[in-house]
One Martini backbone bead per residue (centre of mass of N, CA, C, O) as a GRO file, in nm:
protein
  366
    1UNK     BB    1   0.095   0.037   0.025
    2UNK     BB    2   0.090   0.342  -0.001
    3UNK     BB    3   0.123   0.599   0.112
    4UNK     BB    4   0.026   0.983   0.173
    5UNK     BB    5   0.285   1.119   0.027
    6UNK     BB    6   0.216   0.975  -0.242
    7UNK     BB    7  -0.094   1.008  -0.304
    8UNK     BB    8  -0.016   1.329  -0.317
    9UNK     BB    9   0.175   1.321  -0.568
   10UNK     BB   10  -0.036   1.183  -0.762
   11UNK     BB   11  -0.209   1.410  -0.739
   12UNK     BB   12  -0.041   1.619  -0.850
   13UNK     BB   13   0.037   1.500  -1.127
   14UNK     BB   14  -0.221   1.522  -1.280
   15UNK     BB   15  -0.114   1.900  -1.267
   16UNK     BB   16   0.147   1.876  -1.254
   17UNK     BB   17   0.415   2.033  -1.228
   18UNK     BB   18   0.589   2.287  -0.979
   19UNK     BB   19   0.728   2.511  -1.073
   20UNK     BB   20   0.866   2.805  -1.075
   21UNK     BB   21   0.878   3.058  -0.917
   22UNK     BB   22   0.862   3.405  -0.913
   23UNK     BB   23   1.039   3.691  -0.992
   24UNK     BB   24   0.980   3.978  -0.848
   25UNK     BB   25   1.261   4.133  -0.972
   26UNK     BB   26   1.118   4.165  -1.245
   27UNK     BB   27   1.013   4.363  -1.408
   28UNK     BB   28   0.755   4.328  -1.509
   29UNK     BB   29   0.628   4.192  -1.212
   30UNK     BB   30   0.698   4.491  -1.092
   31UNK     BB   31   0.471   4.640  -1.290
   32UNK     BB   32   0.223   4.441  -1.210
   33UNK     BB   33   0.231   4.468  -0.877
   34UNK     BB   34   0.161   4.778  -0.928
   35UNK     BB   35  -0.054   4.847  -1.073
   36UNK     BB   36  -0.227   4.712  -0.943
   37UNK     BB   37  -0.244   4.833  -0.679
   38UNK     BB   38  -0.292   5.114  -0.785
   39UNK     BB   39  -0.625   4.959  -0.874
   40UNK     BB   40  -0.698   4.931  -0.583
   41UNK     BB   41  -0.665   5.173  -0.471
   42UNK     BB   42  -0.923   5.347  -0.666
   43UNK     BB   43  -1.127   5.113  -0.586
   44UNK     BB   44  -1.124   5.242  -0.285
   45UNK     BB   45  -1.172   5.514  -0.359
   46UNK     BB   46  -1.458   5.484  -0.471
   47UNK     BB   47  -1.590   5.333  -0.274
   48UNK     BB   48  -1.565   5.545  -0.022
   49UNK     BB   49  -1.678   5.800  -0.200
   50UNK     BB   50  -1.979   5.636  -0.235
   51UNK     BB   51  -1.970   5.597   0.096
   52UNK     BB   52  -1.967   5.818   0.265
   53UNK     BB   53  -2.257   5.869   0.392
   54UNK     BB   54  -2.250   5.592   0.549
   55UNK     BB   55  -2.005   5.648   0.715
   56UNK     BB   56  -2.060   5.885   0.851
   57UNK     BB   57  -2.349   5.770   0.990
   58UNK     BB   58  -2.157   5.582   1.166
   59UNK     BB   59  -1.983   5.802   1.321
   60UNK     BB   60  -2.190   5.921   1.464
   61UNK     BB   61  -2.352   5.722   1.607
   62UNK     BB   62  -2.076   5.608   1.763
   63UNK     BB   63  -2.019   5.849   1.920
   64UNK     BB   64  -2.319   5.907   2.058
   65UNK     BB   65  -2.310   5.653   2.208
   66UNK     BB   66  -2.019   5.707   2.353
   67UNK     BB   67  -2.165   6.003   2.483
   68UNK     BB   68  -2.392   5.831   2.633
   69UNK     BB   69  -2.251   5.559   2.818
   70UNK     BB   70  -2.282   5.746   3.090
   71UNK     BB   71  -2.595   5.746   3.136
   72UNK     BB   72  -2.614   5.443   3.103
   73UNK     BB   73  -2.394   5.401   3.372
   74UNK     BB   74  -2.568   5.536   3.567
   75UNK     BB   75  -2.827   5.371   3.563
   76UNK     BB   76  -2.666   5.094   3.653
   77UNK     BB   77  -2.587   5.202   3.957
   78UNK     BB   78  -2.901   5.225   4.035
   79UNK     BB   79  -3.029   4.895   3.892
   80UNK     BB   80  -2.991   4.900   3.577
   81UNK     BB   81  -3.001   4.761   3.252
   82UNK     BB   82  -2.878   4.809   2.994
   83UNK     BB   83  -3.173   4.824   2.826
   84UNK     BB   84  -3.326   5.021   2.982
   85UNK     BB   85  -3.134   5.253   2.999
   86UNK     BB   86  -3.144   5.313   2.719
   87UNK     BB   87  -3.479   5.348   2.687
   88UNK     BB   88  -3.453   5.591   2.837
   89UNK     BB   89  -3.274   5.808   2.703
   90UNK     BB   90  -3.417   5.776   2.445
   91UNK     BB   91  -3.668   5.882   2.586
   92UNK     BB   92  -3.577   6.148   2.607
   93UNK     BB   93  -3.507   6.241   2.329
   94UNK     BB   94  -3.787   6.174   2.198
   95UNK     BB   95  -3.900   6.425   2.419
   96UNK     BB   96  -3.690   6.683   2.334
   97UNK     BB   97  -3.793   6.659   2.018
   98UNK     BB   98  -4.083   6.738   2.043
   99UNK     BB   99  -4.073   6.988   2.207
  100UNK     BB  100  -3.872   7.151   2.014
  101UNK     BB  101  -4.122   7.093   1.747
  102UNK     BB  102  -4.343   7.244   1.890
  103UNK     BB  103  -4.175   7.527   1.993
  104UNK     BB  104  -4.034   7.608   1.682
  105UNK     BB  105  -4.154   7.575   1.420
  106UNK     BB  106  -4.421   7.739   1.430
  107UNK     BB  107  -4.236   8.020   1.436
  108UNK     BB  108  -4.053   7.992   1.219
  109UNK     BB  109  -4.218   7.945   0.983
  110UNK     BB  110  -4.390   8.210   1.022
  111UNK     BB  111  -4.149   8.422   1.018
  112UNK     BB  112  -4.054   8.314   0.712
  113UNK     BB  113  -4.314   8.414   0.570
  114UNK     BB  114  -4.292   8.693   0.649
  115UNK     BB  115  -3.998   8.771   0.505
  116UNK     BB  116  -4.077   8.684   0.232
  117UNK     BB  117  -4.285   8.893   0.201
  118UNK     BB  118  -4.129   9.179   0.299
  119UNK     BB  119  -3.874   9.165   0.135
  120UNK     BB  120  -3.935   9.435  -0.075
  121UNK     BB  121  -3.969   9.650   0.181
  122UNK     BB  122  -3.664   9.620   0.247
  123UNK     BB  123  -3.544   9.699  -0.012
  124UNK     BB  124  -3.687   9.965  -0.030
  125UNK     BB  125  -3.562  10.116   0.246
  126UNK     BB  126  -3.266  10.121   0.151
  127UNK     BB  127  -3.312  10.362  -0.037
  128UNK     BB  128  -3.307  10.579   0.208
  129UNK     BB  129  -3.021  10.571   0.141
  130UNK     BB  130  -2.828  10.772   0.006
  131UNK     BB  131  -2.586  10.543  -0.104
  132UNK     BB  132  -2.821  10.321  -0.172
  133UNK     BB  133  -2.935  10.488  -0.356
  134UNK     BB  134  -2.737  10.603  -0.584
  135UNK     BB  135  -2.645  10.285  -0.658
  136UNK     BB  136  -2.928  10.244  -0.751
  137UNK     BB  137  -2.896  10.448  -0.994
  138UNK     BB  138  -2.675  10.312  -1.175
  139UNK     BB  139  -2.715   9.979  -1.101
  140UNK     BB  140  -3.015   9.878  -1.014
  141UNK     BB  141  -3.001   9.643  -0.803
  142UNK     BB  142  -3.242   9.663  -0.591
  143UNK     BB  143  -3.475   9.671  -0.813
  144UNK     BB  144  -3.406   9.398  -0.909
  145UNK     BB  145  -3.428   9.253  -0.701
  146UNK     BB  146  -3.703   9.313  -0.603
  147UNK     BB  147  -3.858   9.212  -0.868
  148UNK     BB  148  -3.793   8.944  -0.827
  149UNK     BB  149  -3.898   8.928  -0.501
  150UNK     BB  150  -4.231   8.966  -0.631
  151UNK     BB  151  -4.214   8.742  -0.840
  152UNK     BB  152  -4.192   8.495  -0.626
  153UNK     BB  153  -4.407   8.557  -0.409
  154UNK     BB  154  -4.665   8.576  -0.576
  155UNK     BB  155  -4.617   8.239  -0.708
  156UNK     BB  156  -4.458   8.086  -0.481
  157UNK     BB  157  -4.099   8.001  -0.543
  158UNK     BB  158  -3.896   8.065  -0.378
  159UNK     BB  159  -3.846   7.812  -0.207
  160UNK     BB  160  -3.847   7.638  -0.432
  161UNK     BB  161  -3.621   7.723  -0.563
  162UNK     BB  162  -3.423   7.731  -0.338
  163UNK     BB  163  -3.443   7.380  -0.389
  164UNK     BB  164  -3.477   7.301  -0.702
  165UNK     BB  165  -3.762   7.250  -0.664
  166UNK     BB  166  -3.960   7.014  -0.601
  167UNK     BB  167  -3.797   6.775  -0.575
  168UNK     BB  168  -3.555   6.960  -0.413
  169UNK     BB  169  -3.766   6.934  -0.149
  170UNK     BB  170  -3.822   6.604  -0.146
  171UNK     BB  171  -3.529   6.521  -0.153
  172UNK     BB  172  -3.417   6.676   0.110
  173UNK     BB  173  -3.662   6.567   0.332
  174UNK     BB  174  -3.571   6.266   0.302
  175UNK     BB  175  -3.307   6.264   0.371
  176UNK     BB  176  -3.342   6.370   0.655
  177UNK     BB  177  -3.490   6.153   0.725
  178UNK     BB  178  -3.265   5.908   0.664
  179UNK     BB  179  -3.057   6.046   0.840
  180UNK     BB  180  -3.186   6.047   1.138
  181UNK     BB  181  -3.321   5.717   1.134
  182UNK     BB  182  -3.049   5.611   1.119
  183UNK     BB  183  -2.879   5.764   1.362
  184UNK     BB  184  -3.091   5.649   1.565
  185UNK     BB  185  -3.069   5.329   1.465
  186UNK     BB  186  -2.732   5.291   1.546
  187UNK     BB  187  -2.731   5.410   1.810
  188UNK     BB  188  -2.866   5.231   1.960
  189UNK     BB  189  -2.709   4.971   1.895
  190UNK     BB  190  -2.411   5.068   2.007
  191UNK     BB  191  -2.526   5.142   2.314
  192UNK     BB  192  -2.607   4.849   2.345
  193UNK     BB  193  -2.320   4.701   2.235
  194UNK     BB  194  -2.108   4.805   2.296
  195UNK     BB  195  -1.918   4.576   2.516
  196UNK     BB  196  -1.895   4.402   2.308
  197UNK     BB  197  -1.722   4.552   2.101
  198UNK     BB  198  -1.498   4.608   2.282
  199UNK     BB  199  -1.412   4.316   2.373
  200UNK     BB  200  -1.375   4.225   2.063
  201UNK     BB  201  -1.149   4.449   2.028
  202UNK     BB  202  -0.964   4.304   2.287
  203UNK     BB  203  -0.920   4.038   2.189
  204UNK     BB  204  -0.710   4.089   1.946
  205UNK     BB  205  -0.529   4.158   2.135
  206UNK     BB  206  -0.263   4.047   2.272
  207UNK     BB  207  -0.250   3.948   2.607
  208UNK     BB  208   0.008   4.142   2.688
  209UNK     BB  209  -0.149   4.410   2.592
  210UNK     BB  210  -0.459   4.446   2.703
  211UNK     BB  211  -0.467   4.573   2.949
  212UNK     BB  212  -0.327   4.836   2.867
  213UNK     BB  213  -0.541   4.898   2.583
  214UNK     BB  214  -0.800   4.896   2.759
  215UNK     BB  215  -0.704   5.142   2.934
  216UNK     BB  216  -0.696   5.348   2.736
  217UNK     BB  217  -0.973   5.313   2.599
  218UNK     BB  218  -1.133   5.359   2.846
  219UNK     BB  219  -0.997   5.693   2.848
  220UNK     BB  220  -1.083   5.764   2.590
  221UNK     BB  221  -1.402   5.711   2.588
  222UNK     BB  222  -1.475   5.922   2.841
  223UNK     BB  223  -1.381   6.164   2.686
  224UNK     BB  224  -1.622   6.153   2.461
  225UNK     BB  225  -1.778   6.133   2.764
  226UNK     BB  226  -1.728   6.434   2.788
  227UNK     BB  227  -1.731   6.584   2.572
  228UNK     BB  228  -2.033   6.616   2.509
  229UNK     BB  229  -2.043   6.763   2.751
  230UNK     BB  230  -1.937   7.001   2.701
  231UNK     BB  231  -2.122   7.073   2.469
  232UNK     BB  232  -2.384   7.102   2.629
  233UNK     BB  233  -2.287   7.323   2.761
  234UNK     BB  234  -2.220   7.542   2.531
  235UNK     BB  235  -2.486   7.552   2.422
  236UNK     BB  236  -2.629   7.660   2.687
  237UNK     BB  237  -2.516   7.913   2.655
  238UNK     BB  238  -2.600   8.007   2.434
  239UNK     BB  239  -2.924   7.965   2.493
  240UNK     BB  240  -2.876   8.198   2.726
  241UNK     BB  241  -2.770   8.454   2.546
  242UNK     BB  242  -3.008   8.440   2.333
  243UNK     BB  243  -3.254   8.483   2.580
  244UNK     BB  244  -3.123   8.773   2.687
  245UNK     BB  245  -3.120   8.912   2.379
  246UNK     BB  246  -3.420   8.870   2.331
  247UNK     BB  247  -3.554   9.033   2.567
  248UNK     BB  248  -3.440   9.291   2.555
  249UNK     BB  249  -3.482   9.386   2.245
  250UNK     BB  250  -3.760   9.221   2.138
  251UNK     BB  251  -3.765   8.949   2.054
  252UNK     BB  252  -3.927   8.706   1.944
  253UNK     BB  253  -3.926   8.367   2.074
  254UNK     BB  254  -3.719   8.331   2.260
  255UNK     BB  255  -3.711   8.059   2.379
  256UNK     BB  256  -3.722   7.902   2.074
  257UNK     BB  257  -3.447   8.029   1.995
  258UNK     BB  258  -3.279   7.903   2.186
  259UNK     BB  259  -3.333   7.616   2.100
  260UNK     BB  260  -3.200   7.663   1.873
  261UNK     BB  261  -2.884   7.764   1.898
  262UNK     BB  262  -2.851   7.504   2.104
  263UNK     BB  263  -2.851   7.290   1.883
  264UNK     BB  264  -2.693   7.422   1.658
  265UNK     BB  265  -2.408   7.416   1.834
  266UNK     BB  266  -2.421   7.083   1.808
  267UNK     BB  267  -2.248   7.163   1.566
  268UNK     BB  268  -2.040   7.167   1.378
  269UNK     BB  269  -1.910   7.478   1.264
  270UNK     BB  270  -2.194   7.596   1.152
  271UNK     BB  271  -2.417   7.593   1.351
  272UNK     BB  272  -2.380   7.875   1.514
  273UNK     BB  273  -2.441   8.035   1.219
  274UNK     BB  274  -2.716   7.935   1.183
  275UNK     BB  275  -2.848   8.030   1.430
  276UNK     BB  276  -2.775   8.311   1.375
  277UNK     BB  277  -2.964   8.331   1.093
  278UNK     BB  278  -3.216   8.265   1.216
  279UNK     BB  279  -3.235   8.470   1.399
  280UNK     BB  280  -3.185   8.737   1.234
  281UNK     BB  281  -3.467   8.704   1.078
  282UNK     BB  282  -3.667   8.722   1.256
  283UNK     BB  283  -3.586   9.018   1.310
  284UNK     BB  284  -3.618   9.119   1.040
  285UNK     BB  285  -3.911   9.113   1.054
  286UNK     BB  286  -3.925   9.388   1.283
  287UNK     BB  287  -3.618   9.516   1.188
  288UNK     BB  288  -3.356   9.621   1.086
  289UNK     BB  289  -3.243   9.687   1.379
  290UNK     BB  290  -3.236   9.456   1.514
  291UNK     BB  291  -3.104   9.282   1.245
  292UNK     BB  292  -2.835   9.377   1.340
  293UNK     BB  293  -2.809   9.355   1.610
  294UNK     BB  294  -2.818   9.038   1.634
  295UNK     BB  295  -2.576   9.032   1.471
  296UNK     BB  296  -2.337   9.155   1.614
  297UNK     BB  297  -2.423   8.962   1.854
  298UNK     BB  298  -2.309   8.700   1.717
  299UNK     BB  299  -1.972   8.807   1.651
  300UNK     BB  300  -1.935   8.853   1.954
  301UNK     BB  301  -1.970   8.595   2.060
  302UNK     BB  302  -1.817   8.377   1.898
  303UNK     BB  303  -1.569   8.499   1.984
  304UNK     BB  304  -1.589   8.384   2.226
  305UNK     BB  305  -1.639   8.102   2.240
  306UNK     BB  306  -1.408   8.019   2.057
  307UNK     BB  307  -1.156   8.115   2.256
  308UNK     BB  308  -1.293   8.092   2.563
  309UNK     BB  309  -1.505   7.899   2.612
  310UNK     BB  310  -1.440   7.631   2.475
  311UNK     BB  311  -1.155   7.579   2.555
  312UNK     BB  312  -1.217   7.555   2.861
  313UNK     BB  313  -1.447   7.345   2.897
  314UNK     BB  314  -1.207   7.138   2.723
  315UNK     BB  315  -1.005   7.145   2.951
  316UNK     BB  316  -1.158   7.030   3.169
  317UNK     BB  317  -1.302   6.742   3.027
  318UNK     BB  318  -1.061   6.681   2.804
  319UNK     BB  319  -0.789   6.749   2.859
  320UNK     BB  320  -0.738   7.015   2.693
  321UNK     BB  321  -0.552   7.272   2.516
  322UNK     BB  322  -0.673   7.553   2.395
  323UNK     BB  323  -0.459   7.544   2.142
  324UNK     BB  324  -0.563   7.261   2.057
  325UNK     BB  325  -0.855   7.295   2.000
  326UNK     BB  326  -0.852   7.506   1.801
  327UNK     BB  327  -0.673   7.345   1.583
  328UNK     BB  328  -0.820   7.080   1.569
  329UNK     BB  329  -1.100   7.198   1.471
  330UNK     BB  330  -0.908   7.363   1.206
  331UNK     BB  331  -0.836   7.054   1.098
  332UNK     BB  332  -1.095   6.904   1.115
  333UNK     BB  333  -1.250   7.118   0.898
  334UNK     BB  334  -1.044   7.124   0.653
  335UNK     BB  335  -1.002   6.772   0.603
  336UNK     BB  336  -1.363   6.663   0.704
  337UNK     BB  337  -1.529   6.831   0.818
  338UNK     BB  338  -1.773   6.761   0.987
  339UNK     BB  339  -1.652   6.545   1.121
  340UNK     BB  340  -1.405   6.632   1.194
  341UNK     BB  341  -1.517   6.825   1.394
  342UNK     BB  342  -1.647   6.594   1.581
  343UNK     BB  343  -1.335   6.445   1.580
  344UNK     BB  344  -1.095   6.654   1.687
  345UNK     BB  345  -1.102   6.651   2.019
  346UNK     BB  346  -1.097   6.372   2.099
  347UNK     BB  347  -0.826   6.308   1.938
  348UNK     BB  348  -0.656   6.522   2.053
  349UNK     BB  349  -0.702   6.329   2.358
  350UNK     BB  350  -0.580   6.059   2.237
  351UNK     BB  351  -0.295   6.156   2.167
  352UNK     BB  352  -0.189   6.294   2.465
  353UNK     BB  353  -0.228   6.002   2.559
  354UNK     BB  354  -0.051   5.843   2.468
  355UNK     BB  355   0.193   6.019   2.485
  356UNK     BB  356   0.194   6.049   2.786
  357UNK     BB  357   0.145   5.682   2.836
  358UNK     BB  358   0.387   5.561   2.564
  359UNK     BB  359   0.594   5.780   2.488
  360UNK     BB  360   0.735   5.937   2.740
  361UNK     BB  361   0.803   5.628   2.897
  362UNK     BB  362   0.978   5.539   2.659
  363UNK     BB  363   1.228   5.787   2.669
  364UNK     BB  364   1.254   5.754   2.976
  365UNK     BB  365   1.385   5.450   2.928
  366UNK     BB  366   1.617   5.520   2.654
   0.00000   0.00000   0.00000
């Protein structure tokens, strides 16, 4: 009887026998070998590209989860399981949206249809001033505007156009529900999953170093889920400044405007200048004097906030330095647009502690 390993070579020579390796250091073979490279890495930057939003919206869900499970793990403390405490805060959350809903929409609805319907006899306004009579007797500007947004208001298409048209105004609305809906139901999944999650990533760690590296990990964690808090304090200052700026001035439903401002600062880049021009429009529906009042007082507040209010929340939550949440904020609004925005003090935090514990006591033992 043959052996086993007969009997495998007999199997091998029906296929013939196994050739001389490739010679991988021939030109040909490494230009073919490079060539695929190329051709890989384009294939992935397209796939990558063409799924851009479908990552993004994973990124923010498990952000969201990971800055919510400090308040899962209170609950968690207090003798509620996993399950239970999620459907808590999920539930806290989707009453502060009902009400934010309920008290913020029908008045700004309100007065944007105001804005809209005045916008010629603002710009009629304009013309009462010396310098803008003038360049508007010369190159016509305003009388243009006017006419065009005359004709706008009366056939009712300006908010129309502003979205390109009817497609684009239900194409605008489908994507933003399909997007809340999706960072919602992504969101429960991973604060509910998290542990799971977090174990399954420390077990692919050598056994050596895992200790050490889940030890970091959950520390990285935590700066995270200490960001969304300082984020939700700065929100708040924000939205009790612009309470207190518009009960002074006399802007129309100042908590509604309030709740608007504080929302719309947790958006990172954008979110700030957002809030400043809803706040802004509304103003100027009751007078141009108003909303210059209401811009000027975004200006200087922004400035405080960005340079003063921010840095130093953030240097006591994620113990970060004033002069790196400024960088860090600023390359990664500029590297990665929103998401930057959103992961970039979180990042510089955990860079921070990386060096701290890993880089600086590695150099002074070498």
């Amino acid at each position: 009887m043959q052996s086993d390993s007969e009997a495998g070579d007999q199997t091998d020579n029906r296929f013939g026998q196994l050739g001389e390796p490739l010679n991988r250091s021939h030109p040909f073979m490494f230009g073919f070998l490079a060539a695929l490279g190329v051709l890989t890495a384009l294939a992935l930057t397209r796939a990558l590209n063409n799924a851009s939003q479908a990552i993004v919206l994973i990124f923010i869900s498990l952000f969201l989860a990971v800055g919510l499970n400090p308040a899962v793990e209170a609950l968690r403390r207090r003798g509620l399981s996993r399950g239970p405490a999620v459907l808590v805060i999920v539930a806290v959350f989707l009453f502060l949206g009902a009400v934010f809903s309920a008290t913020v929409v029908p008045p700004l609805v309100n007065q944007t249809t105001q804005l809209v319907q005045h916008s010629p006899q603002y710009l009629d306004n304009l013309t009462k001033n010396h310098t803008i009579a003038k360049l508007d007797k010369s190159y016509g500007i305003v009388t243009k505007a006017k006419a065009t947004l005359e004709s706008k208001v009366q056939d009712g298409k300006l908010v129309i156009s502003a979205f390109g048209g009817v497609m684009g105004v239900g194409k605008t609305i489908l994507s933003g529900l399909f997007a809340i809906i999706t960072v919602i139901i992504l969101t429960i999944y991973f604060l509910a999953s998290l542990p799971k999650i977090t174990r399954t990533a420390y077990s692919l760690v050598p056994a050596s170093r895992r200790d050490r590296v889940s030890s970091l990990s959950d520390e990285i964690l935590a700066r995270i889920g200490s960001f969304v808090g300082g984020q939700l304090i700065v929100a708040s200052i924000a939205g009790m400044a612009t309470l207190a700026m518009t009960l002074i001035v006399g802007i129309p439903y100042p908590i509604a405007l309030a709740m608007v401002v504080a929302t719309c600062d947790l958006i990172p880049l954008i979110g700030a200048t957002l809030g400043a021009i809803i706040v802004t429009i509304v103003a100027l529906t009751q007078s141009v004097t108003l909303g210059i009042t209401a811009f000027l007082f975004f200006i200087v507040f922004q400035q405080m906030e960005n340079y003063v209010v921010y840095p130093r929340i953030m240097k006591r939550s994620v113990k970060v330095p004033g002069a790196v949440t400024i960088i860090a904020a600023l390359l990664g609004g500029s590297l990665l647009g929103l998401l930057g925005g959103l992961l970039a003090i979180p990042t510089a935090a955990a860079i921070l502690l990386i060096i701290d514990q890993v880089a600086v006591p590695h150099a002074a033992r070498s």
